Coordinates of C-alpha atoms in Angstrom, one line a residue:
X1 CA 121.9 109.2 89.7
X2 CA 119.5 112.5 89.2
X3 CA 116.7 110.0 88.2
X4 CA 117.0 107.9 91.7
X5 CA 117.2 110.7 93.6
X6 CA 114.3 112.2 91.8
X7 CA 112.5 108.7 92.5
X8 CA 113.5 108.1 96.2
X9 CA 112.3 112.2 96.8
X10 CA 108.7 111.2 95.5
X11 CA 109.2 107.9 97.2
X12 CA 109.5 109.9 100.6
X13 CA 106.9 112.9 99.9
X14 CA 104.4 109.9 99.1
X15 CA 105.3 108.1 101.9
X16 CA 105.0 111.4 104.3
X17 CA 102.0 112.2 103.0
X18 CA 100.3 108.5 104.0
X19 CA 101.7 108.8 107.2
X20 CA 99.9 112.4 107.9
X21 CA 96.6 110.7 106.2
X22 CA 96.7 107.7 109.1
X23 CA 97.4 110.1 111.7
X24 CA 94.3 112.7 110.9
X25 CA 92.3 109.5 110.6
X26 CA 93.8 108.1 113.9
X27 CA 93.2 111.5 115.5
X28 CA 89.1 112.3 114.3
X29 CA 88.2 108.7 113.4
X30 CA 85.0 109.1 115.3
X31 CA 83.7 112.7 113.7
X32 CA 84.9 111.1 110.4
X33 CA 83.1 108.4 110.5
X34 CA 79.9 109.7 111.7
X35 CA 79.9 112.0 109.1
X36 CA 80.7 109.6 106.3
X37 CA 78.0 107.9 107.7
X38 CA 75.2 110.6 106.7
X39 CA 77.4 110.5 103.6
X40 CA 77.8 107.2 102.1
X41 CA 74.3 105.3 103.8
X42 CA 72.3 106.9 100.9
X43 CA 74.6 106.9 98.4
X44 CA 75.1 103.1 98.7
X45 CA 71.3 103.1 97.1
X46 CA 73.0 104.1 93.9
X47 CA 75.9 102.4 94.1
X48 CA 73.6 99.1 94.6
X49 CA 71.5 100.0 92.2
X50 CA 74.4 100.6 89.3
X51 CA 76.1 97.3 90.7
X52 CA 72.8 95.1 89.5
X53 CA 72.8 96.4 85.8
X54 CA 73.8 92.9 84.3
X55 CA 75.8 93.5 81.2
X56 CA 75.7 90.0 79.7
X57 CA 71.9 90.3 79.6
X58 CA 72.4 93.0 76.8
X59 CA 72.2 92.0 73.2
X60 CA 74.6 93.7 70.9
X61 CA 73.3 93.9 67.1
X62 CA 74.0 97.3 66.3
X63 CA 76.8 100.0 66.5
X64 CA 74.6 101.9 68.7
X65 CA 73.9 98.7 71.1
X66 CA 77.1 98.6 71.4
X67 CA 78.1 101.8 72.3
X68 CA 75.2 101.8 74.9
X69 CA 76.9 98.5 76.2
X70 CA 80.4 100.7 76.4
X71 CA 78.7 103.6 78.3
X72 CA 76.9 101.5 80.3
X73 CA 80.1 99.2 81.5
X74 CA 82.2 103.2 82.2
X75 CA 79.1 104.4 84.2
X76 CA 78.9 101.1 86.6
X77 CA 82.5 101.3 86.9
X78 CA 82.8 105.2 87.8
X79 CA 79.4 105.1 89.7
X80 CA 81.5 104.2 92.8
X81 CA 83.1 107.8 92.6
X82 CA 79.7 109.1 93.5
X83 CA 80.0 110.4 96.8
X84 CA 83.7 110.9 96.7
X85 CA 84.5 114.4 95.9
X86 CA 81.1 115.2 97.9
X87 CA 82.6 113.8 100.9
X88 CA 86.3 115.1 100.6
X89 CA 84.6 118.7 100.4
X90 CA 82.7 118.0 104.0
X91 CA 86.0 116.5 105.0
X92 CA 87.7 119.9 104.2
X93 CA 85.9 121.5 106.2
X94 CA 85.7 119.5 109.4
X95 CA 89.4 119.6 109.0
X96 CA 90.0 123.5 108.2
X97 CA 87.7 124.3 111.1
X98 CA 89.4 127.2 112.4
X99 CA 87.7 127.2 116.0
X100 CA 90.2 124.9 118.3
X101 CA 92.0 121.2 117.3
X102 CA 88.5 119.2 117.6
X103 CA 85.9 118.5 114.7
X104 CA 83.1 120.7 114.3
X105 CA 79.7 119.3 114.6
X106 CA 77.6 118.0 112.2
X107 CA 75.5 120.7 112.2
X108 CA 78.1 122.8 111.8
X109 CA 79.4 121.5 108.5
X110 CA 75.7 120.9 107.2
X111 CA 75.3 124.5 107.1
X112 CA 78.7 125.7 105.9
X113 CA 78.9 123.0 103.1
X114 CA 77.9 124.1 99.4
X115 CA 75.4 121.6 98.7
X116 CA 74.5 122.6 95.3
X117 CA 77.8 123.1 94.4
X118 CA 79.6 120.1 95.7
X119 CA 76.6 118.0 94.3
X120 CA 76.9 119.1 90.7
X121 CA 80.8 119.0 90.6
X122 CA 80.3 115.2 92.2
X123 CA 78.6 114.2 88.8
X124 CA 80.3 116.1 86.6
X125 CA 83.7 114.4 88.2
X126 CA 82.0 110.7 87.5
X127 CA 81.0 112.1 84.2
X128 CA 84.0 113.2 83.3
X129 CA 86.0 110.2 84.1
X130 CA 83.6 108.1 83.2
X131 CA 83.7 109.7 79.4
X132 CA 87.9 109.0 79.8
X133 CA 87.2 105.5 80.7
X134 CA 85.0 104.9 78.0
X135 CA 87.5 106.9 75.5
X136 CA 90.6 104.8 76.5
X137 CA 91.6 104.2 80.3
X138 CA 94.5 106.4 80.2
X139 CA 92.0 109.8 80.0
X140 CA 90.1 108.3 82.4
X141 CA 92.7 107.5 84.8
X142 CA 93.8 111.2 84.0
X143 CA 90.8 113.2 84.7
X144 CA 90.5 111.0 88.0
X145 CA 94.0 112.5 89.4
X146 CA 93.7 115.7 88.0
X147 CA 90.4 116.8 88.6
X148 CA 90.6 114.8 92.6
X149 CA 91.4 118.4 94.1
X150 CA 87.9 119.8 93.1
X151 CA 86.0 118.8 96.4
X152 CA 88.1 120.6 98.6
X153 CA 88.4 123.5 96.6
X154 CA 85.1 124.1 96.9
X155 CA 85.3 125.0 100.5
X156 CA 88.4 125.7 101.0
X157 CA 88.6 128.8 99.0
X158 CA 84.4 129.3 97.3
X159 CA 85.0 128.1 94.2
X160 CA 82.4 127.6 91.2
X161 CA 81.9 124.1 89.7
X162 CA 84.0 125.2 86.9
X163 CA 86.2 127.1 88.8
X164 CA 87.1 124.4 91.5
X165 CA 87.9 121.4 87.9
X166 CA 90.8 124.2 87.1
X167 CA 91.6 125.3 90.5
X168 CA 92.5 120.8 91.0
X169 CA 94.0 121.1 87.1
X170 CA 96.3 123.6 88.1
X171 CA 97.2 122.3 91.9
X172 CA 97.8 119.0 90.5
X173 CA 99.9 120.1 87.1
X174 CA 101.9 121.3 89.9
X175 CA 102.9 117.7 91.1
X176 CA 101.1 115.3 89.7
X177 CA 102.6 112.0 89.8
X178 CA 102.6 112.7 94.2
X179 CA 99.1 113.2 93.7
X180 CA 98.9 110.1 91.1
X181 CA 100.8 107.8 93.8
X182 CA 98.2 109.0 96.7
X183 CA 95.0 109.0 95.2
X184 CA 95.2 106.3 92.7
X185 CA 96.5 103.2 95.2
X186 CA 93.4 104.6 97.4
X187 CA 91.3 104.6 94.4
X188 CA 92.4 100.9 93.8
X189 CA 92.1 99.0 97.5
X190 CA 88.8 101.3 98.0
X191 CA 87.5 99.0 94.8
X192 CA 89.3 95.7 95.7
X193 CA 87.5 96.1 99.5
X194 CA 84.5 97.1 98.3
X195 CA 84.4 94.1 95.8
X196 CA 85.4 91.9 98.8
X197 CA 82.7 93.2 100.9
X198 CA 80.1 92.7 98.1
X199 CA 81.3 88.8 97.8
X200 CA 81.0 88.3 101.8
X201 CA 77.9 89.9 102.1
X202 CA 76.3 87.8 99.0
X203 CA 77.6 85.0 100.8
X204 CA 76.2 85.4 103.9
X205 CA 73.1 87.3 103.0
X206 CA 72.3 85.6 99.5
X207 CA 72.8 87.8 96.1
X208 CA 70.4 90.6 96.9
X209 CA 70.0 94.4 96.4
X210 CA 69.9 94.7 100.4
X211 CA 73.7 92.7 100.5
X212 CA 74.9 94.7 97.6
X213 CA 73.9 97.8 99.6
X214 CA 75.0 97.4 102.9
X215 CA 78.3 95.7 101.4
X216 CA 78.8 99.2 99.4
X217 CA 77.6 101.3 102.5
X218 CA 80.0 99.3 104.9
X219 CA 83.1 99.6 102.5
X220 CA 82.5 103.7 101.4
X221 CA 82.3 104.3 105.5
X222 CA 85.6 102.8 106.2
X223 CA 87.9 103.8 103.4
X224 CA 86.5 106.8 101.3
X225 CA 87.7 108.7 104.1
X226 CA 91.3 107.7 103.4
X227 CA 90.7 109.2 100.0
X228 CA 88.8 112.4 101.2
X229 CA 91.5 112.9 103.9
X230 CA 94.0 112.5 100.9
X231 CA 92.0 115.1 98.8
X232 CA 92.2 117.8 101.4
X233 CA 96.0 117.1 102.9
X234 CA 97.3 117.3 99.2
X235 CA 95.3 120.5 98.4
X236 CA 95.8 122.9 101.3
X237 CA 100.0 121.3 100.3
X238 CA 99.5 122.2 97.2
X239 CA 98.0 125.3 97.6
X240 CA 100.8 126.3 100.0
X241 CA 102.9 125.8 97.2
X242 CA 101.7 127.6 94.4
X243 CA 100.3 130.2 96.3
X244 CA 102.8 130.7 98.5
X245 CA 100.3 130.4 101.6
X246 CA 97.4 127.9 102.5
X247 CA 94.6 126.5 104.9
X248 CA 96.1 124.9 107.6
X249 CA 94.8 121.4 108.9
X250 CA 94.0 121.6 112.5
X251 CA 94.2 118.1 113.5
X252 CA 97.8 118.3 112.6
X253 CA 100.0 120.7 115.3
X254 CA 102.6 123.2 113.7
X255 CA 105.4 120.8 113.6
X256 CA 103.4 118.3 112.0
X257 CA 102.6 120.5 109.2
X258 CA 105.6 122.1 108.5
X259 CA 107.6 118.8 108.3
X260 CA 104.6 117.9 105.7
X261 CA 104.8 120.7 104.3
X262 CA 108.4 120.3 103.9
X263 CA 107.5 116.8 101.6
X264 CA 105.6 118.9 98.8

Protein backbone atom coordinates (compact mmCIF):
# COMPACT_ATOMS: atom_id res chain seq x y z
CA UNK A 1 0.00 0.00 0.00
CA UNK A 2 3.17 2.52 0.76
CA UNK A 3 3.57 2.74 -3.06
CA UNK A 4 -0.25 3.98 -3.72
CA UNK A 5 -0.15 6.21 -1.13
CA UNK A 6 3.16 7.54 -2.33
CA UNK A 7 1.36 7.78 -5.84
CA UNK A 8 -2.01 9.25 -4.89
CA UNK A 9 0.36 12.02 -2.53
CA UNK A 10 2.10 13.21 -5.91
CA UNK A 11 -1.17 12.68 -7.66
CA UNK A 12 -2.66 15.47 -5.22
CA UNK A 13 0.63 17.84 -4.88
CA UNK A 14 0.48 17.81 -8.91
CA UNK A 15 -2.90 18.33 -8.99
CA UNK A 16 -2.71 21.40 -6.22
CA UNK A 17 -0.09 22.76 -7.94
CA UNK A 18 -2.25 23.15 -11.48
CA UNK A 19 -4.92 24.43 -9.76
CA UNK A 20 -2.72 27.43 -8.08
CA UNK A 21 -1.12 27.82 -11.83
CA UNK A 22 -4.98 28.51 -13.30
CA UNK A 23 -5.75 30.63 -10.59
CA UNK A 24 -2.50 33.15 -10.92
CA UNK A 25 -3.32 32.99 -14.60
CA UNK A 26 -7.02 33.67 -13.97
CA UNK A 27 -6.05 36.43 -11.53
CA UNK A 28 -3.12 38.56 -13.87
CA UNK A 29 -4.14 37.23 -17.22
CA UNK A 30 -4.04 40.68 -18.70
CA UNK A 31 -0.38 41.89 -17.23
CA UNK A 32 0.66 38.32 -18.25
CA UNK A 33 -0.20 38.50 -21.43
CA UNK A 34 0.94 41.82 -22.30
CA UNK A 35 4.14 41.02 -21.14
CA UNK A 36 4.42 37.76 -22.94
CA UNK A 37 3.50 39.77 -25.66
CA UNK A 38 6.92 41.98 -25.73
CA UNK A 39 8.23 38.52 -25.08
CA UNK A 40 7.29 36.00 -27.53
CA UNK A 41 6.34 38.55 -30.85
CA UNK A 42 10.14 38.59 -31.54
CA UNK A 43 11.04 35.47 -30.65
CA UNK A 44 8.46 33.87 -32.97
CA UNK A 45 11.14 35.24 -35.81
CA UNK A 46 13.35 32.52 -34.64
CA UNK A 47 11.18 30.06 -33.93
CA UNK A 48 9.80 30.60 -37.79
CA UNK A 49 12.88 30.81 -38.99
CA UNK A 50 14.20 27.21 -37.25
CA UNK A 51 10.64 25.72 -38.27
CA UNK A 52 11.60 26.24 -42.29
CA UNK A 53 14.99 24.32 -42.14
CA UNK A 54 13.68 21.38 -44.37
CA UNK A 55 15.52 18.23 -43.24
CA UNK A 56 14.66 15.99 -46.17
CA UNK A 57 16.41 18.50 -48.48
CA UNK A 58 19.74 17.37 -46.80
CA UNK A 59 21.89 14.76 -48.43
CA UNK A 60 23.53 12.38 -46.11
CA UNK A 61 26.91 10.71 -47.58
CA UNK A 62 29.15 11.11 -44.84
CA UNK A 63 29.40 10.47 -40.93
CA UNK A 64 29.81 14.09 -40.57
CA UNK A 65 26.45 14.85 -42.87
CA UNK A 66 25.00 12.92 -40.74
CA UNK A 67 25.70 14.08 -37.59
CA UNK A 68 24.99 17.72 -38.93
CA UNK A 69 21.47 16.21 -39.97
CA UNK A 70 21.23 14.89 -35.99
CA UNK A 71 22.16 18.38 -34.68
CA UNK A 72 20.19 20.07 -36.91
CA UNK A 73 16.79 17.83 -36.22
CA UNK A 74 17.71 18.52 -31.79
CA UNK A 75 18.21 22.31 -32.51
CA UNK A 76 14.59 22.70 -34.57
CA UNK A 77 13.10 20.65 -32.02
CA UNK A 78 14.55 22.50 -28.78
CA UNK A 79 14.45 26.02 -30.64
CA UNK A 80 10.85 26.34 -29.26
CA UNK A 81 12.40 26.49 -25.65
CA UNK A 82 13.86 29.85 -26.72
CA UNK A 83 12.03 32.24 -24.89
CA UNK A 84 10.93 30.04 -22.09
CA UNK A 85 13.27 30.35 -19.23
CA UNK A 86 13.58 34.17 -20.42
CA UNK A 87 9.95 34.58 -19.85
CA UNK A 88 9.46 32.45 -16.57
CA UNK A 89 12.27 34.87 -15.06
CA UNK A 90 10.13 38.23 -16.05
CA UNK A 91 7.18 36.19 -14.75
CA UNK A 92 9.01 35.87 -11.36
CA UNK A 93 9.21 38.96 -10.97
CA UNK A 94 5.86 40.40 -11.89
CA UNK A 95 4.71 37.72 -9.46
CA UNK A 96 7.25 38.35 -6.35
CA UNK A 97 6.50 42.09 -6.75
CA UNK A 98 6.54 42.97 -3.19
CA UNK A 99 4.57 46.38 -3.53
CA UNK A 100 0.63 45.40 -3.10
CA UNK A 101 -1.44 42.14 -4.81
CA UNK A 102 -1.36 43.83 -8.55
CA UNK A 103 1.36 43.32 -11.37
CA UNK A 104 3.99 45.79 -11.62
CA UNK A 105 4.30 47.61 -14.86
CA UNK A 106 6.13 46.86 -17.62
CA UNK A 107 8.49 49.33 -17.08
CA UNK A 108 9.00 48.15 -13.91
CA UNK A 109 10.06 44.68 -14.75
CA UNK A 110 12.20 45.94 -17.82
CA UNK A 111 14.46 47.55 -15.49
CA UNK A 112 14.63 45.02 -12.68
CA UNK A 113 15.02 42.00 -15.12
CA UNK A 114 18.70 40.68 -15.75
CA UNK A 115 18.82 40.82 -19.35
CA UNK A 116 22.17 39.62 -19.94
CA UNK A 117 21.85 37.03 -17.61
CA UNK A 118 18.53 35.61 -18.32
CA UNK A 119 19.51 35.76 -22.10
CA UNK A 120 22.64 33.66 -21.86
CA UNK A 121 21.04 31.03 -19.40
CA UNK A 122 17.98 30.99 -22.20
CA UNK A 123 20.59 29.44 -24.71
CA UNK A 124 22.54 27.65 -22.66
CA UNK A 125 19.13 25.79 -21.36
CA UNK A 126 18.21 24.99 -25.39
CA UNK A 127 21.80 24.07 -25.70
CA UNK A 128 21.85 21.97 -23.15
CA UNK A 129 18.78 20.04 -23.79
CA UNK A 130 19.21 20.18 -27.10
CA UNK A 131 22.78 18.24 -26.67
CA UNK A 132 20.47 15.51 -24.39
CA UNK A 133 18.13 15.16 -27.18
CA UNK A 134 20.60 14.57 -29.66
CA UNK A 135 22.53 12.16 -27.09
CA UNK A 136 19.38 9.96 -26.38
CA UNK A 137 15.92 11.55 -25.36
CA UNK A 138 16.08 10.50 -21.94
CA UNK A 139 19.14 13.26 -21.08
CA UNK A 140 17.31 15.47 -22.94
CA UNK A 141 14.08 15.10 -21.27
CA UNK A 142 16.30 15.28 -18.07
CA UNK A 143 18.15 18.47 -18.36
CA UNK A 144 14.65 19.93 -19.52
CA UNK A 145 13.12 19.20 -15.84
CA UNK A 146 16.00 19.73 -14.00
CA UNK A 147 17.53 22.66 -15.18
CA UNK A 148 13.41 24.34 -15.63
CA UNK A 149 14.02 26.21 -12.24
CA UNK A 150 16.91 28.41 -13.64
CA UNK A 151 14.76 31.38 -14.94
CA UNK A 152 13.27 32.16 -11.81
CA UNK A 153 16.31 31.79 -9.98
CA UNK A 154 17.69 34.33 -11.58
CA UNK A 155 15.53 36.93 -10.05
CA UNK A 156 14.34 35.60 -7.36
CA UNK A 157 17.48 35.25 -5.45
CA UNK A 158 20.60 37.14 -8.19
CA UNK A 159 21.99 34.20 -9.27
CA UNK A 160 24.93 33.73 -11.99
CA UNK A 161 24.19 31.72 -15.23
CA UNK A 162 25.99 28.88 -13.62
CA UNK A 163 24.80 29.54 -10.42
CA UNK A 164 21.06 29.65 -11.18
CA UNK A 165 21.61 25.64 -13.61
CA UNK A 166 22.62 24.33 -9.87
CA UNK A 167 20.45 26.38 -7.82
CA UNK A 168 17.18 24.41 -10.39
CA UNK A 169 19.55 21.01 -10.06
CA UNK A 170 19.35 21.18 -6.56
CA UNK A 171 15.51 22.55 -6.04
CA UNK A 172 14.48 19.92 -8.37
CA UNK A 173 16.67 16.83 -6.96
CA UNK A 174 14.57 17.78 -4.21
CA UNK A 175 11.28 16.58 -5.89
CA UNK A 176 11.61 15.90 -9.10
CA UNK A 177 9.11 13.67 -10.46
CA UNK A 178 6.30 16.84 -9.00
CA UNK A 179 8.30 18.96 -11.07
CA UNK A 180 8.55 16.23 -14.02
CA UNK A 181 4.58 15.87 -13.86
CA UNK A 182 4.18 19.92 -14.04
CA UNK A 183 6.54 21.01 -16.47
CA UNK A 184 6.70 18.20 -18.80
CA UNK A 185 2.66 17.79 -19.69
CA UNK A 186 3.06 21.70 -20.28
CA UNK A 187 6.08 21.17 -22.24
CA UNK A 188 3.98 18.65 -24.37
CA UNK A 189 0.37 20.46 -25.11
CA UNK A 190 2.61 23.89 -25.52
CA UNK A 191 4.11 21.71 -28.71
CA UNK A 192 0.83 19.82 -29.78
CA UNK A 193 -0.94 23.64 -29.86
CA UNK A 194 1.68 25.19 -31.31
CA UNK A 195 1.83 22.48 -34.14
CA UNK A 196 -2.00 22.96 -34.47
CA UNK A 197 -1.72 26.52 -34.79
CA UNK A 198 1.06 26.22 -37.37
CA UNK A 199 -1.38 23.72 -39.61
CA UNK A 200 -4.46 26.36 -39.22
CA UNK A 201 -2.51 29.16 -40.12
CA UNK A 202 -0.82 27.44 -43.27
CA UNK A 203 -4.23 26.62 -44.15
CA UNK A 204 -5.68 29.70 -44.14
CA UNK A 205 -2.75 31.88 -44.94
CA UNK A 206 -0.82 29.48 -47.39
CA UNK A 207 2.62 27.75 -46.24
CA UNK A 208 4.64 30.94 -45.53
CA UNK A 209 7.26 32.33 -43.09
CA UNK A 210 4.56 35.12 -42.10
CA UNK A 211 1.92 31.91 -41.08
CA UNK A 212 4.62 30.07 -39.46
CA UNK A 213 5.34 33.14 -37.47
CA UNK A 214 2.22 34.48 -36.31
CA UNK A 215 1.06 30.67 -35.71
CA UNK A 216 4.36 30.44 -33.31
CA UNK A 217 3.76 34.02 -31.89
CA UNK A 218 -0.06 33.32 -31.25
CA UNK A 219 0.59 29.83 -29.51
CA UNK A 220 3.91 31.09 -27.18
CA UNK A 221 1.42 34.16 -25.96
CA UNK A 222 -1.28 31.87 -24.81
CA UNK A 223 0.45 28.95 -23.19
CA UNK A 224 4.16 29.67 -22.35
CA UNK A 225 2.81 31.42 -19.54
CA UNK A 226 1.28 28.24 -18.14
CA UNK A 227 4.81 26.99 -18.07
CA UNK A 228 6.57 30.23 -16.75
CA UNK A 229 3.76 30.48 -14.11
CA UNK A 230 4.70 26.71 -13.37
CA UNK A 231 8.50 27.60 -13.23
CA UNK A 232 8.05 30.30 -10.58
CA UNK A 233 5.14 28.55 -8.29
CA UNK A 234 7.40 25.31 -8.05
CA UNK A 235 10.59 27.35 -7.23
CA UNK A 236 9.65 29.90 -4.53
CA UNK A 237 7.81 25.86 -3.18
CA UNK A 238 10.77 24.45 -3.51
CA UNK A 239 12.81 26.98 -2.13
CA UNK A 240 10.52 27.06 0.88
CA UNK A 241 11.44 23.66 1.33
CA UNK A 242 14.98 23.33 1.28
CA UNK A 243 15.61 26.48 2.69
CA UNK A 244 13.28 26.52 5.08
CA UNK A 245 11.88 30.03 3.94
CA UNK A 246 11.00 31.53 0.43
CA UNK A 247 9.52 34.39 -1.95
CA UNK A 248 6.05 34.59 -1.51
CA UNK A 249 3.66 34.88 -4.71
CA UNK A 250 1.50 37.84 -4.34
CA UNK A 251 -1.27 37.00 -6.52
CA UNK A 252 -1.92 34.19 -4.16
CA UNK A 253 -3.43 35.38 -0.43
CA UNK A 254 -1.84 33.67 2.73
CA UNK A 255 -4.28 30.92 2.78
CA UNK A 256 -3.69 30.20 -0.65
CA UNK A 257 -0.15 29.67 -0.18
CA UNK A 258 0.02 27.90 2.82
CA UNK A 259 -2.41 25.14 1.65
CA UNK A 260 0.14 25.12 -1.48
CA UNK A 261 2.69 25.15 0.34
CA UNK A 262 1.31 22.38 2.27
CA UNK A 263 1.36 20.13 -1.30
CA UNK A 264 5.27 20.33 -1.63
Amino acid sequence: MAPFHRLAALARRVGGTYVGIARIYRDWWGAILLLALAVFVPLGLIDAAAAQVDLESLHIDSGIEVFALIATAGAVTTTGLLGEVFFAGAIAISLTHPEGEKPPPLSHIARRISYRRLILLDIAYVVIVAVGIILLIVPGVAAFVLLGLSGPAVELEERTVRGALVRSFRLVRADFWLVFWVLVPLELVGDAAGSAAEHLAHDLLGDTFFSTWLSEAVSNIALSPLFAIAAVLLATRLITVVDGSGPRIRSLDRGQTEQLGALA
